[in-house]
Amino acid sequence: SIVGWTMEWGTEVGYQHWWADNLRSNINAGWNLHQIPGQIVGAAQAAAMNKQLVTAHANLIWNPVSSVDIGIEYMWGQRTVVTNAHGTENVLISKMAFRF
């Protein structure tokens, strides 16, 4: 039988800046490390489970009126799985929210 344990570490830091009463930006970054032996989860899961995840976000959000948010965000991420395969992504996200 396989006996094992896993350990996970992570951190995230962020900052919000108000350019004006109705215009703000957020910037944040995060890092997560999961120490998990591949023999505990098997080959199929080892190819899908995160070993390390690093992300960074920056956005600009405008409130034309108090009940509406319109924003755009850039996100960068890098993922490594238990088998050490990895990939990087760059994403541009838009947002429109209405509060009632």
C-alpha atoms as a printed R data frame, in Angstrom:
    type eleno elety resid chain resno       x      y       z
1   ATOM     1    CA   SER     A     1   0.000  0.000   0.000
2   ATOM     2    CA   ILE     A     2   1.117  3.559  -0.671
3   ATOM     3    CA   VAL     A     3   1.251  5.858   2.309
4   ATOM     4    CA   GLY     A     4   2.010  9.487   1.720
5   ATOM     5    CA   TRP     A     5   1.231 13.058   2.484
6   ATOM     6    CA   THR     A     6   1.070 16.283   0.607
7   ATOM     7    CA   MET     A     7   1.977 19.824   1.552
8   ATOM     8    CA   GLU     A     8   0.763 23.019  -0.054
9   ATOM     9    CA   TRP     A     9   2.158 26.541   0.219
10  ATOM    10    CA   GLY     A    10   0.884 29.727  -1.282
11  ATOM    11    CA   THR     A    11   0.815 33.474  -1.099
12  ATOM    12    CA   GLU     A    12  -0.970 36.354  -2.748
13  ATOM    13    CA   VAL     A    13  -0.335 40.066  -2.626
14  ATOM    14    CA   GLY     A    14  -2.414 42.882  -4.067
15  ATOM    15    CA   TYR     A    15  -2.790 46.646  -4.236
16  ATOM    16    CA   GLN     A    16  -5.722 48.886  -5.174
17  ATOM    17    CA   HIS     A    17  -5.250 52.445  -6.436
18  ATOM    18    CA   TRP     A    18  -8.045 54.991  -6.943
19  ATOM    19    CA   TRP     A    19  -7.216 57.337  -9.869
20  ATOM    20    CA   ALA     A    20 -10.455 59.278  -9.323
21  ATOM    21    CA   ASP     A    21 -13.706 58.782  -7.409
22  ATOM    22    CA   ASN     A    22 -15.029 56.595 -10.242
23  ATOM    23    CA   LEU     A    23 -11.823 55.037 -11.649
24  ATOM    24    CA   ARG     A    24  -9.680 52.435  -9.921
25  ATOM    25    CA   SER     A    25  -7.028 49.822 -10.651
26  ATOM    26    CA   ASN     A    26  -6.056 46.614  -8.925
27  ATOM    27    CA   ILE     A    27  -2.814 44.704  -9.310
28  ATOM    28    CA   ASN     A    28  -2.074 41.384  -7.676
29  ATOM    29    CA   ALA     A    29   0.135 38.333  -7.945
30  ATOM    30    CA   GLY     A    30  -0.099 34.871  -6.478
31  ATOM    31    CA   TRP     A    31   2.045 31.780  -6.122
32  ATOM    32    CA   ASN     A    32   0.988 28.281  -5.086
33  ATOM    33    CA   LEU     A    33   3.175 25.196  -4.685
34  ATOM    34    CA   HIS     A    34   1.672 21.761  -4.011
35  ATOM    35    CA   GLN     A    35   4.226 19.114  -3.072
36  ATOM    36    CA   ILE     A    36   2.479 15.912  -4.103
37  ATOM    37    CA   PRO     A    37   4.313 12.726  -5.113
38  ATOM    38    CA   GLY     A    38   3.133 11.366  -8.459
39  ATOM    39    CA   GLN     A    39   2.956  7.796  -7.128
40  ATOM    40    CA   ILE     A    40   0.219  8.803  -4.659
41  ATOM    41    CA   VAL     A    41  -2.179  9.986  -7.368
42  ATOM    42    CA   GLY     A    42  -1.189  7.856 -10.371
43  ATOM    43    CA   ALA     A    43  -0.057  8.797 -13.856
44  ATOM    44    CA   ALA     A    44  -3.360 10.150 -15.199
45  ATOM    45    CA   GLN     A    45  -3.958 12.490 -12.250
46  ATOM    46    CA   ALA     A    46  -0.279 13.510 -12.101
47  ATOM    47    CA   ALA     A    47  -0.647 14.902 -15.630
48  ATOM    48    CA   ALA     A    48  -3.618 17.040 -14.539
49  ATOM    49    CA   MET     A    49  -2.882 18.154 -10.952
50  ATOM    50    CA   ASN     A    50  -1.150 21.453 -10.286
51  ATOM    51    CA   LYS     A    51   2.334 21.311  -8.828
52  ATOM    52    CA   GLN     A    52   2.932 25.043  -9.160
53  ATOM    53    CA   LEU     A    53   0.698 27.905 -10.223
54  ATOM    54    CA   VAL     A    54   1.856 31.509 -10.653
55  ATOM    55    CA   THR     A    55  -0.530 34.301 -11.690
56  ATOM    56    CA   ALA     A    56  -0.526 38.078 -12.067
57  ATOM    57    CA   HIS     A    57  -3.475 40.405 -12.723
58  ATOM    58    CA   ALA     A    58  -3.803 44.118 -13.517
59  ATOM    59    CA   ASN     A    59  -7.046 45.914 -14.276
60  ATOM    60    CA   LEU     A    60  -8.801 49.222 -14.758
61  ATOM    61    CA   ILE     A    61 -12.417 49.615 -13.560
62  ATOM    62    CA   TRP     A    62 -14.636 52.602 -14.299
63  ATOM    63    CA   ASN     A    63 -17.903 53.441 -12.503
64  ATOM    64    CA   PRO     A    64 -19.799 55.804 -14.835
65  ATOM    65    CA   VAL     A    65 -22.651 55.692 -12.272
66  ATOM    66    CA   SER     A    66 -22.627 54.172  -8.783
67  ATOM    67    CA   SER     A    67 -24.481 50.985  -9.809
68  ATOM    68    CA   VAL     A    68 -22.344 50.111 -12.866
69  ATOM    69    CA   ASP     A    69 -18.788 48.719 -13.177
70  ATOM    70    CA   ILE     A    70 -17.052 48.546 -16.555
71  ATOM    71    CA   GLY     A    71 -13.585 47.059 -16.559
72  ATOM    72    CA   ILE     A    72 -10.759 45.433 -18.430
73  ATOM    73    CA   GLU     A    73  -8.136 43.133 -16.955
74  ATOM    74    CA   TYR     A    74  -4.910 41.525 -18.145
75  ATOM    75    CA   MET     A    75  -3.989 38.166 -16.599
76  ATOM    76    CA   TRP     A    76  -0.756 36.212 -16.954
77  ATOM    77    CA   GLY     A    77  -0.451 32.684 -15.619
78  ATOM    78    CA   GLN     A    78   2.011 29.819 -15.617
79  ATOM    79    CA   ARG     A    79   1.080 26.292 -14.560
80  ATOM    80    CA   THR     A    80   3.289 23.269 -13.907
81  ATOM    81    CA   VAL     A    81   1.674 19.892 -13.226
82  ATOM    82    CA   VAL     A    82   3.032 17.020 -11.122
83  ATOM    83    CA   THR     A    83   4.669 15.431 -14.204
84  ATOM    84    CA   ASN     A    84   6.529 18.766 -14.775
85  ATOM    85    CA   ALA     A    85   4.660 19.584 -17.983
86  ATOM    86    CA   HIS     A    86   3.960 23.317 -18.053
87  ATOM    87    CA   GLY     A    87   2.192 26.041 -19.953
88  ATOM    88    CA   THR     A    88   1.770 29.805 -19.942
89  ATOM    89    CA   GLU     A    89  -1.269 31.920 -20.740
90  ATOM    90    CA   ASN     A    90  -1.952 35.579 -21.446
91  ATOM    91    CA   VAL     A    91  -5.596 36.631 -21.148
92  ATOM    92    CA   LEU     A    92  -7.528 39.860 -21.665
93  ATOM    93    CA   ILE     A    93 -10.808 39.906 -19.716
94  ATOM    94    CA   SER     A    94 -13.642 42.434 -19.872
95  ATOM    95    CA   LYS     A    95 -16.357 43.016 -17.297
96  ATOM    96    CA   MET     A    96 -19.656 44.837 -17.070
97  ATOM    97    CA   ALA     A    97 -21.612 44.565 -13.816
98  ATOM    98    CA   PHE     A    98 -24.893 46.097 -12.694
99  ATOM    99    CA   ARG     A    99 -25.829 46.332  -9.016
100 ATOM   100    CA   PHE     A   100 -29.475 46.598  -7.980
